[in-house]
Coordinates of C-alpha atoms in Angstrom, one line a residue:
X1 CA 92.5 99.0 -107.0
X2 CA 89.9 101.5 -108.3
X3 CA 88.6 104.0 -105.8
X4 CA 85.2 103.9 -107.5
X5 CA 84.8 100.2 -106.9
X6 CA 85.8 100.2 -103.3
X7 CA 83.5 100.8 -100.4
X8 CA 83.8 104.5 -100.0
X9 CA 83.3 104.3 -96.2
X10 CA 86.2 101.9 -96.0
X11 CA 88.7 104.7 -96.3
X12 CA 87.2 106.5 -93.3
X13 CA 87.0 103.3 -91.3
X14 CA 90.7 102.6 -92.1
X15 CA 91.7 106.1 -91.1
X16 CA 89.8 105.9 -87.8
X17 CA 91.3 102.5 -87.0
X18 CA 94.8 103.7 -87.6
X19 CA 94.2 106.9 -85.7
X20 CA 92.7 105.0 -82.7
X21 CA 95.7 102.6 -82.6
X22 CA 98.3 105.3 -82.8
X23 CA 96.3 107.8 -80.7
X24 CA 96.5 110.6 -83.3
X25 CA 93.9 112.8 -85.0
X26 CA 92.0 110.8 -87.7
X27 CA 92.1 113.9 -89.9
X28 CA 95.9 113.6 -90.2
X29 CA 95.4 110.0 -91.5
X30 CA 92.8 111.2 -94.1
X31 CA 95.2 114.0 -95.2
X32 CA 97.9 111.4 -95.7
X33 CA 95.5 109.3 -97.8
X34 CA 94.6 112.4 -99.9
X35 CA 98.3 113.1 -100.5
X36 CA 98.9 109.4 -101.5
X37 CA 96.0 109.4 -103.9
X38 CA 97.1 112.7 -105.4
X39 CA 100.6 111.1 -106.0
X40 CA 99.0 108.1 -107.8
X41 CA 96.9 110.5 -110.0
X42 CA 100.0 112.5 -110.9
X43 CA 101.7 109.4 -112.1
X44 CA 98.7 108.7 -114.3
X45 CA 97.9 112.2 -115.6
X46 CA 101.4 113.7 -115.5
X47 CA 103.8 114.9 -112.8
X48 CA 103.6 118.5 -114.0
X49 CA 99.9 118.7 -113.3
X50 CA 98.5 120.1 -110.0
X51 CA 96.2 117.2 -109.1
X52 CA 94.5 117.4 -105.7
X53 CA 92.3 114.9 -103.9
X54 CA 89.6 115.6 -101.3
X55 CA 88.0 112.8 -99.3
X56 CA 84.6 113.7 -97.9
X57 CA 84.8 113.2 -94.1
X58 CA 81.2 111.9 -93.9
X59 CA 80.8 109.7 -97.0
X60 CA 84.4 108.8 -97.7
X61 CA 84.0 109.8 -101.4
X62 CA 87.2 110.8 -103.1
X63 CA 87.1 113.7 -105.5
X64 CA 90.0 114.2 -107.9
X65 CA 90.5 117.8 -109.3
X66 CA 93.0 119.5 -111.5
X67 CA 94.0 123.0 -110.5
X68 CA 95.4 125.7 -112.8
X69 CA 96.6 129.1 -111.7
X70 CA 96.4 132.4 -113.7
X71 CA 99.9 134.0 -114.0
X72 CA 101.4 136.9 -115.9
X73 CA 102.7 136.2 -119.4
X74 CA 106.3 136.5 -118.4
X75 CA 105.9 134.2 -115.4
X76 CA 104.4 131.2 -117.3
X77 CA 106.7 128.2 -116.7
X78 CA 104.5 125.1 -116.1
X79 CA 101.9 124.8 -119.0
X80 CA 100.1 122.0 -117.2
X81 CA 99.4 123.8 -113.9
X82 CA 99.5 127.5 -115.1
X83 CA 98.0 129.6 -117.8
X84 CA 97.9 133.3 -118.9
X85 CA 95.0 135.7 -118.6
X86 CA 94.2 135.3 -122.3
X87 CA 94.3 131.5 -122.1
X88 CA 92.1 131.5 -119.0
X89 CA 89.3 133.6 -120.7
X90 CA 88.0 130.5 -122.5
X91 CA 87.3 128.9 -119.1
X92 CA 86.6 131.8 -116.7
X93 CA 84.9 135.2 -116.8
X94 CA 87.2 138.2 -116.2
X95 CA 90.2 136.2 -114.9
X96 CA 92.8 137.9 -112.7
X97 CA 96.4 137.0 -111.9
X98 CA 96.3 134.6 -108.9
X99 CA 92.9 133.2 -109.7
X100 CA 92.6 129.4 -109.9
X101 CA 90.5 127.2 -112.2
X102 CA 89.4 123.9 -110.7
X103 CA 88.0 121.1 -112.8
X104 CA 87.1 117.6 -111.7
X105 CA 89.0 114.7 -113.4
X106 CA 88.1 111.0 -113.5
X107 CA 89.3 108.9 -110.6
X108 CA 92.3 106.8 -111.3
X109 CA 92.8 103.1 -110.8
X110 CA 95.6 102.6 -108.3
X111 CA 98.1 99.9 -109.6
X112 CA 100.2 97.8 -107.3
X113 CA 103.2 100.1 -107.3
X114 CA 101.0 103.2 -106.7
X115 CA 99.2 101.3 -103.9
X116 CA 102.6 100.5 -102.3
X117 CA 103.7 104.1 -102.7
X118 CA 100.5 105.3 -101.1
X119 CA 101.0 102.9 -98.2
X120 CA 104.5 104.4 -97.6
X121 CA 103.1 108.0 -97.6
X122 CA 100.4 107.1 -95.1
X123 CA 102.8 105.3 -92.8
X124 CA 105.3 108.2 -93.0
X125 CA 102.6 110.7 -92.1
X126 CA 101.3 108.5 -89.3
X127 CA 104.8 108.2 -87.9
X128 CA 105.4 112.0 -88.0
X129 CA 102.1 112.6 -86.3
X130 CA 102.8 110.0 -83.7
X131 CA 106.2 111.6 -83.0
X132 CA 104.7 115.1 -82.7
X133 CA 102.1 113.8 -80.4
X134 CA 104.7 112.1 -78.2
X135 CA 106.9 115.2 -78.1
X136 CA 103.9 117.5 -77.2
X137 CA 102.8 115.0 -74.5
X138 CA 106.2 114.7 -72.8
X139 CA 107.9 118.2 -73.4
X140 CA 105.9 119.7 -70.5
X141 CA 106.6 116.7 -68.3
X142 CA 110.3 117.3 -68.1
X143 CA 111.2 117.7 -64.4
X144 CA 108.5 115.3 -63.1
X145 CA 108.5 111.6 -62.1
X146 CA 107.2 108.9 -64.4
X147 CA 106.4 105.3 -63.9
X148 CA 107.2 102.8 -66.6
X149 CA 107.9 99.2 -67.5
X150 CA 111.4 97.9 -68.4
X151 CA 111.4 96.7 -72.0
X152 CA 115.1 95.7 -72.4
X153 CA 118.6 96.5 -71.4
X154 CA 121.2 97.6 -74.1
X155 CA 124.9 98.0 -73.2
X156 CA 123.9 99.0 -69.6
X157 CA 121.3 101.4 -70.8
X158 CA 117.7 100.6 -69.8
X159 CA 114.9 101.1 -72.4
X160 CA 111.7 102.0 -70.6
X161 CA 108.1 101.8 -71.9
X162 CA 106.4 104.9 -70.7
X163 CA 103.0 104.3 -72.3
X164 CA 103.0 106.5 -75.3
X165 CA 106.6 105.8 -76.3
X166 CA 110.0 104.7 -75.2
X167 CA 112.5 106.4 -72.9
X168 CA 116.1 105.7 -72.1
X169 CA 117.8 105.5 -68.6
X170 CA 121.5 105.7 -69.3
X171 CA 124.0 103.6 -67.5
X172 CA 125.4 106.7 -65.6
X173 CA 121.9 107.7 -64.5
X174 CA 121.3 104.5 -62.6
X175 CA 121.8 104.1 -58.9
X176 CA 124.9 102.1 -58.1
X177 CA 124.8 98.6 -59.7
X178 CA 121.1 98.2 -59.9
X179 CA 119.9 96.0 -62.7
X180 CA 116.5 95.4 -64.2
X181 CA 114.7 92.6 -66.0
X182 CA 112.0 93.0 -68.7
X183 CA 108.6 94.0 -67.3
X184 CA 110.0 95.3 -64.0
X185 CA 108.2 98.4 -62.8
X186 CA 110.5 101.4 -62.6
X187 CA 110.1 105.0 -61.3
X188 CA 112.4 107.7 -62.9
X189 CA 112.8 111.4 -63.2
X190 CA 112.3 112.9 -66.7
X191 CA 115.5 114.8 -67.1
X192 CA 115.2 116.0 -70.7
X193 CA 112.9 115.7 -73.7
X194 CA 114.5 116.5 -77.1
X195 CA 112.9 116.6 -80.6
X196 CA 115.3 114.6 -82.9
X197 CA 115.0 113.4 -86.5
X198 CA 114.2 109.8 -85.5
X199 CA 111.6 111.0 -83.0
X200 CA 111.4 112.5 -79.5
X201 CA 114.1 111.3 -77.2
X202 CA 113.1 111.1 -73.5
X203 CA 116.0 110.9 -71.1
X204 CA 115.4 109.5 -67.6
X205 CA 117.5 109.7 -64.4
X206 CA 117.5 108.1 -61.0
X207 CA 120.7 109.9 -59.8
X208 CA 119.6 113.5 -60.3
X209 CA 119.2 115.5 -57.1
X210 CA 115.8 116.6 -58.5
X211 CA 114.6 113.0 -58.4
X212 CA 114.9 113.0 -54.6
X213 CA 113.2 116.4 -54.3
X214 CA 110.3 115.1 -56.4
X215 CA 110.0 111.9 -54.3
X216 CA 109.8 114.0 -51.1
X217 CA 107.1 116.2 -52.8
X218 CA 105.1 113.0 -53.4
X219 CA 105.5 111.7 -49.8
X220 CA 105.3 115.0 -47.9
X221 CA 102.0 116.9 -48.4
X222 CA 103.4 120.0 -46.8
X223 CA 106.0 120.2 -49.6
X224 CA 103.4 119.7 -52.3
X225 CA 101.3 122.5 -50.7
X226 CA 104.3 124.9 -50.5
X227 CA 104.3 125.1 -46.7
X228 CA 107.7 123.5 -46.7
X229 CA 110.3 124.2 -49.4
X230 CA 113.3 122.1 -50.5
X231 CA 116.1 124.7 -50.8
X232 CA 119.0 122.4 -51.8
X233 CA 119.8 118.7 -52.4
X234 CA 123.2 117.0 -52.6
X235 CA 123.5 113.3 -53.4
X236 CA 126.1 110.6 -53.6
X237 CA 123.6 108.3 -55.4
X238 CA 122.9 105.0 -53.7
X239 CA 125.0 105.9 -50.7
X240 CA 124.3 109.1 -48.9
X241 CA 122.4 112.4 -49.5
X242 CA 121.7 115.7 -47.7
X243 CA 118.5 117.7 -48.2
X244 CA 117.9 121.2 -46.9
X245 CA 114.4 122.3 -46.0
X246 CA 112.7 125.4 -44.7
X247 CA 109.1 125.8 -43.3
X248 CA 107.0 128.9 -43.9
X249 CA 104.7 128.0 -41.1
X250 CA 106.2 128.5 -37.6
X251 CA 104.0 125.7 -36.2
X252 CA 105.4 123.1 -38.6
X253 CA 108.9 121.6 -38.1
X254 CA 110.3 121.0 -41.6
X255 CA 112.6 118.2 -40.5
X256 CA 110.0 116.4 -38.5
X257 CA 107.4 116.7 -41.4
X258 CA 109.9 115.1 -43.9
X259 CA 110.8 112.3 -41.5
X260 CA 107.2 111.5 -40.8
X261 CA 105.6 109.3 -38.1
X262 CA 108.3 106.8 -37.0
X263 CA 110.3 107.7 -40.1
X264 CA 107.6 106.5 -42.5
X265 CA 107.9 109.3 -45.0
X266 CA 111.7 109.4 -45.3
X267 CA 111.8 105.6 -45.3
X268 CA 109.6 105.5 -48.4
X269 CA 112.1 107.6 -50.2
X270 CA 115.1 105.6 -48.9
X271 CA 113.5 102.4 -50.2
X272 CA 113.0 103.9 -53.6
X273 CA 116.6 105.0 -53.7
X274 CA 118.1 101.6 -52.9
X275 CA 118.8 102.3 -49.2
X276 CA 120.4 105.7 -49.7
X277 CA 120.9 107.3 -46.3
X278 CA 119.4 110.8 -46.1
X279 CA 120.3 113.6 -43.8
X280 CA 117.5 116.2 -43.5
X281 CA 118.8 119.6 -42.6
X282 CA 117.1 122.8 -41.6
X283 CA 117.9 125.6 -44.0
X284 CA 119.3 128.9 -42.6
X285 CA 120.0 132.2 -44.4
X286 CA 123.1 132.6 -42.4
X287 CA 125.8 130.6 -44.3
X288 CA 128.0 129.6 -41.3
X289 CA 124.9 128.4 -39.4
X290 CA 123.7 126.5 -42.4
X291 CA 127.1 124.9 -42.8
X292 CA 127.2 123.8 -39.2
X293 CA 123.8 122.1 -39.8
X294 CA 125.1 120.6 -43.1
X295 CA 128.1 118.9 -41.5
X296 CA 125.9 116.9 -39.1
X297 CA 126.4 114.6 -37.4
X298 CA 129.8 116.1 -36.7
X299 CA 130.1 118.9 -34.1
X300 CA 131.7 122.2 -35.2
X301 CA 133.8 124.4 -32.9
X302 CA 134.2 127.5 -35.2
X303 CA 133.5 128.7 -38.7
X304 CA 135.5 131.3 -40.6
X305 CA 133.8 132.6 -43.8
X306 CA 135.7 134.3 -46.7
X307 CA 132.9 135.6 -48.8
X308 CA 135.1 137.1 -51.5
X309 CA 136.9 133.8 -52.2
X310 CA 133.8 131.7 -51.7
X311 CA 135.7 129.6 -49.1
X312 CA 134.9 128.6 -45.6
X313 CA 137.2 127.2 -42.9
X314 CA 135.6 124.9 -40.3
X315 CA 137.3 124.0 -37.1
X316 CA 136.3 120.8 -35.3
X317 CA 137.6 118.9 -32.2
X318 CA 140.2 116.3 -32.9
X319 CA 137.8 113.4 -32.1
X320 CA 135.2 114.8 -34.6
X321 CA 137.6 115.2 -37.6
X322 CA 136.9 111.8 -39.2
X323 CA 133.2 112.2 -38.7
X324 CA 133.2 115.6 -40.3
X325 CA 135.2 114.5 -43.3
X326 CA 133.2 111.2 -43.6
X327 CA 134.2 108.0 -45.4
X328 CA 136.3 109.0 -48.5
X329 CA 135.4 112.7 -47.8
X330 CA 131.7 112.0 -48.4
X331 CA 130.3 114.1 -45.6
X332 CA 132.3 117.3 -46.4
X333 CA 131.8 116.8 -50.1
X334 CA 128.0 116.7 -49.8
X335 CA 128.1 119.7 -47.4
X336 CA 130.1 121.6 -49.9
X337 CA 127.6 120.8 -52.7
X338 CA 124.7 121.7 -50.5
X339 CA 126.1 125.1 -49.5
X340 CA 128.0 125.9 -52.7
X341 CA 131.2 126.7 -50.8
X342 CA 134.7 125.3 -50.7
X343 CA 135.2 123.9 -47.3
X344 CA 138.5 123.5 -45.5
X345 CA 138.3 121.3 -42.3
X346 CA 140.9 121.4 -39.7
X347 CA 141.2 120.4 -36.0
X348 CA 141.5 122.9 -33.2
X349 CA 145.2 122.0 -32.8
X350 CA 145.9 122.5 -36.5
X351 CA 144.1 125.9 -36.4
X352 CA 146.0 126.9 -33.4
X353 CA 149.3 126.0 -35.0
X354 CA 148.4 127.8 -38.2
X355 CA 147.4 131.0 -36.3
X356 CA 150.6 130.8 -34.3
X357 CA 152.6 130.5 -37.5
X358 CA 150.9 133.5 -39.0
X359 CA 151.5 135.5 -35.8
X360 CA 155.2 134.6 -35.9
X361 CA 155.6 135.5 -39.6
X362 CA 153.9 138.8 -39.3
X363 CA 155.9 139.6 -36.1
X364 CA 159.1 138.8 -38.0
X365 CA 158.0 141.1 -41.0
X366 CA 157.4 144.1 -38.7
X367 CA 160.7 143.5 -36.8
X368 CA 162.7 143.3 -40.0
X369 CA 161.1 146.1 -42.0
X370 CA 160.3 148.6 -39.3
X371 CA 163.3 147.9 -37.1
X372 CA 161.1 147.1 -34.0
X373 CA 161.8 144.8 -31.1
X374 CA 159.8 141.6 -30.8
X375 CA 157.4 142.9 -28.1
X376 CA 156.4 146.0 -30.1
X377 CA 156.0 143.9 -33.3
X378 CA 153.8 141.5 -31.4
X379 CA 151.6 144.4 -30.2
X380 CA 151.0 145.5 -33.8
X381 CA 150.0 142.0 -34.9
X382 CA 147.8 141.6 -31.8
X383 CA 145.9 144.7 -32.8
X384 CA 145.1 143.1 -36.2
X385 CA 147.8 144.7 -38.5
X386 CA 148.7 142.2 -41.2
X387 CA 151.0 144.1 -43.6
X388 CA 153.0 147.2 -44.1
X389 CA 150.4 149.0 -46.2
X390 CA 148.0 148.9 -43.3
X391 CA 150.6 150.5 -41.0
X392 CA 151.7 153.1 -43.5
X393 CA 148.3 154.4 -44.6
X394 CA 145.9 153.7 -41.7
X395 CA 144.4 156.7 -39.8
X396 CA 146.8 157.8 -37.0
X397 CA 144.1 157.3 -34.4
X398 CA 144.2 153.5 -35.0
X399 CA 147.8 153.4 -34.0
X400 CA 147.3 155.5 -30.9
X401 CA 145.0 152.9 -29.3
X402 CA 148.0 150.6 -28.9
X403 CA 149.4 150.7 -25.4
X404 CA 152.6 152.8 -25.1
X405 CA 152.2 154.5 -28.6
X406 CA 152.0 158.2 -28.6
X407 CA 151.6 160.6 -31.6
X408 CA 155.3 160.9 -32.2
X409 CA 155.8 157.1 -32.1
X410 CA 152.8 156.6 -34.4
X411 CA 154.2 159.1 -37.0
X412 CA 157.6 157.5 -36.8
X413 CA 156.1 154.0 -37.4
X414 CA 154.2 155.3 -40.5
X415 CA 157.3 157.1 -41.8
X416 CA 159.4 153.9 -41.6
X417 CA 156.7 151.9 -43.3
X418 CA 156.3 154.4 -46.1
X419 CA 160.1 154.6 -46.6
X420 CA 160.3 150.8 -46.8
X421 CA 157.4 150.6 -49.3
X422 CA 158.9 153.4 -51.4
X423 CA 162.3 151.7 -51.5
X424 CA 160.6 148.4 -52.5
X425 CA 158.7 150.2 -55.3
X426 CA 161.9 151.9 -56.6
X427 CA 163.7 148.6 -56.6
X428 CA 160.9 146.9 -58.5
X429 CA 160.7 149.7 -61.0
X430 CA 164.5 149.6 -61.6
X431 CA 164.4 145.9 -62.0
X432 CA 161.4 146.2 -64.4
X433 CA 163.3 148.7 -66.6
X434 CA 166.3 146.5 -66.6
X435 CA 164.1 143.7 -67.8
X436 CA 163.0 145.9 -70.7
X437 CA 159.6 147.3 -69.5
X438 CA 158.7 150.4 -71.5
X439 CA 157.2 153.7 -70.1
X440 CA 153.9 153.0 -71.8
X441 CA 153.4 150.0 -69.4
X442 CA 155.1 151.6 -66.4
X443 CA 152.8 154.7 -66.6
X444 CA 149.6 152.7 -67.1
X445 CA 147.1 153.5 -64.4
X446 CA 146.3 150.7 -62.0
X447 CA 149.7 148.9 -62.3
X448 CA 152.1 149.2 -59.3
X449 CA 155.9 148.9 -59.9
X450 CA 155.8 145.4 -58.4
X451 CA 153.0 144.4 -60.9
X452 CA 155.1 145.9 -63.8
X453 CA 158.1 143.9 -62.6
X454 CA 156.0 140.6 -62.5
X455 CA 154.7 141.4 -66.0
X456 CA 158.2 142.1 -67.4
X457 CA 159.5 138.8 -65.9
X458 CA 156.7 137.1 -67.9
X459 CA 157.8 138.9 -71.1
X460 CA 155.0 141.4 -71.0
X461 CA 157.0 144.6 -71.5
X462 CA 154.8 147.1 -73.5
X463 CA 151.3 148.3 -73.5
X464 CA 150.7 146.4 -76.7
X465 CA 151.8 143.2 -75.0
X466 CA 149.5 143.9 -72.0
X467 CA 146.5 144.6 -74.3
X468 CA 146.9 141.2 -75.9
X469 CA 146.7 139.3 -72.6
X470 CA 143.5 137.4 -71.7
X471 CA 141.9 138.3 -68.3
X472 CA 142.6 134.8 -66.9
X473 CA 146.3 135.1 -67.9
X474 CA 146.5 138.1 -65.5
X475 CA 144.0 137.0 -62.7
X476 CA 144.3 133.2 -63.0
X477 CA 141.5 130.7 -63.3
X478 CA 140.5 127.1 -63.7
X479 CA 140.4 124.9 -66.8
X480 CA 139.2 121.3 -67.3
X481 CA 141.8 118.9 -68.7
X482 CA 140.7 115.3 -69.2
X483 CA 137.8 115.7 -66.8
X484 CA 140.1 117.2 -64.1
X485 CA 140.0 120.9 -62.9
X486 CA 143.5 122.4 -63.3
X487 CA 144.6 125.7 -61.8
X488 CA 146.0 128.4 -64.1
X489 CA 148.2 130.8 -62.2
X490 CA 147.8 134.4 -63.2
X491 CA 150.7 136.8 -63.5
X492 CA 149.0 139.4 -61.3
X493 CA 147.2 136.8 -59.0
X494 CA 149.7 137.4 -56.1
X495 CA 148.5 141.0 -56.0
X496 CA 144.8 140.0 -55.5
X497 CA 143.8 141.3 -59.0
X498 CA 140.3 139.9 -59.7
X499 CA 139.0 138.7 -63.1
X500 CA 136.8 141.8 -63.4
X501 CA 139.8 144.1 -62.6
X502 CA 141.9 142.3 -65.2
X503 CA 139.1 142.7 -67.8
X504 CA 138.8 146.4 -67.1
X505 CA 142.5 147.0 -67.4
X506 CA 142.9 145.1 -70.6
X507 CA 139.9 146.8 -72.3
X508 CA 141.3 150.2 -71.1
X509 CA 144.7 149.4 -72.7
X510 CA 143.0 148.4 -76.0
X511 CA 141.0 151.7 -76.0
X512 CA 144.2 153.7 -75.4
X513 CA 145.8 151.9 -78.3
X514 CA 142.8 152.6 -80.6
X515 CA 142.1 148.8 -81.0
X516 CA 138.6 149.3 -79.6
X517 CA 136.1 152.1 -80.1
X518 CA 135.0 153.4 -76.7
X519 CA 131.5 154.4 -78.0
X520 CA 130.9 150.8 -78.9
X521 CA 131.8 149.7 -75.4
X522 CA 129.4 152.3 -74.0
X523 CA 126.6 151.0 -76.2
X524 CA 127.3 147.4 -75.2
X525 CA 127.3 148.4 -71.6
X526 CA 124.0 150.2 -72.0
X527 CA 122.4 147.3 -73.8
X528 CA 123.6 145.0 -71.0
X529 CA 122.1 147.3 -68.3
X530 CA 118.8 147.5 -70.2
X531 CA 118.7 143.7 -70.6
X532 CA 119.4 143.3 -66.8
X533 CA 116.7 145.8 -66.0
X534 CA 114.2 144.1 -68.2
X535 CA 115.1 140.7 -66.6
X536 CA 114.6 142.2 -63.2
X537 CA 111.3 143.7 -64.1
X538 CA 110.1 140.3 -65.5
X539 CA 111.2 138.6 -62.3
X540 CA 109.3 141.1 -60.2
X541 CA 106.2 140.7 -62.5

């Protein structure tokens, strides 16, 4: 095919038709044509030549040019596309390094192979442009709901036509056992959009908690307007869900607004989620109060919060236990997801028995260690004393408030407690030395004799041994094995050593041994502080 003999407007018409079909910029198609024509010309004139083609955007006329660049004498490599200043003087006036000389060359006839090659170049460019357009269109739509048509199902995964491309709904992102046939309409949450070599991959979900939140936003105008906010969502997809909401307008009930007139709003969401039952719960800043709401419909007698451990104990009447736990633990599991706390549920009888057991064990501890009668030991426990350290080192006034305890008795109690603790510490230290613990470890600040004994039993006997320990080996932690969370017991975990404390002690030991430069640690700490400050300032802005 000779460009000269073809209708010159045909190129532009073809470019516009392809661009319209693929919904991309016609200019990209014309650029692809220019590149393909240039390739064909190079195969005719020589691959070393710098042949360029320009197609006039109005007339469609293709102009072929050969470009040569002026280079220094010692840089001349390609004689077909470059020439020296001296060589350039016969073509140009006062040539300078970097100047280009452009001359028009005759159009080439495009043979069958060249035409096929040109077609491949154009198709490749069009595909790349189409992929870029799809990615640009969908990257900002992640986190929103999209409607599509089911195209096919492959190994349980559903391929969805979303208009400008295809998306995938994986088997584990479908609700329950729902199945789809080709051309079924489907509504999904865009979970992620990734740019990959074979084109943008759009991942959909119907099980994500955010899907339910977006559905409520569509059904409840107050949420869309920001008057009501969804604070947390927990789902057991296809079965049960809990959603926590708060209203920023005192005259609007957040739960009532989400339920709607005769349940119309929540029912629309339930129907979309294959009958998933939804508990709508008022959010509360007070965690125990929020938890009581989250465990609905069960009634709660008492809540005990341990903020440091991130655990919470809930006491319920005997007849409410099964309701609070739910079928297969569903109710308490969803409440735990919603609040972000580990929840222990017990009946009033179980709690009473546990408290009684604790009371008896502490009473026995004080009777044995302080040589007290049962009545006096029970008095101490009743006043809230839980261990010997509290008795030994508490302010004297706190012991004097106990009935029948005068100053002399209080001092005697503290003396007995301290003597016992000192004896324990001496025994632990002697045992640690017998096990081989060295003075470098024994004298390390922050380790008690009992801790040194526990370390020595675990074959950590020197400061060098201690410095090689990982923080989780000392404080304990969790690891995931075959998808299951497994508890790792720490050597110092019985002594309530936190992960942060363990990190600090290990780093101090490494600095003392000269393994770590303390100035580097200071610089890292300062950089971290600056980063946190900058993040805080950005958040405030």
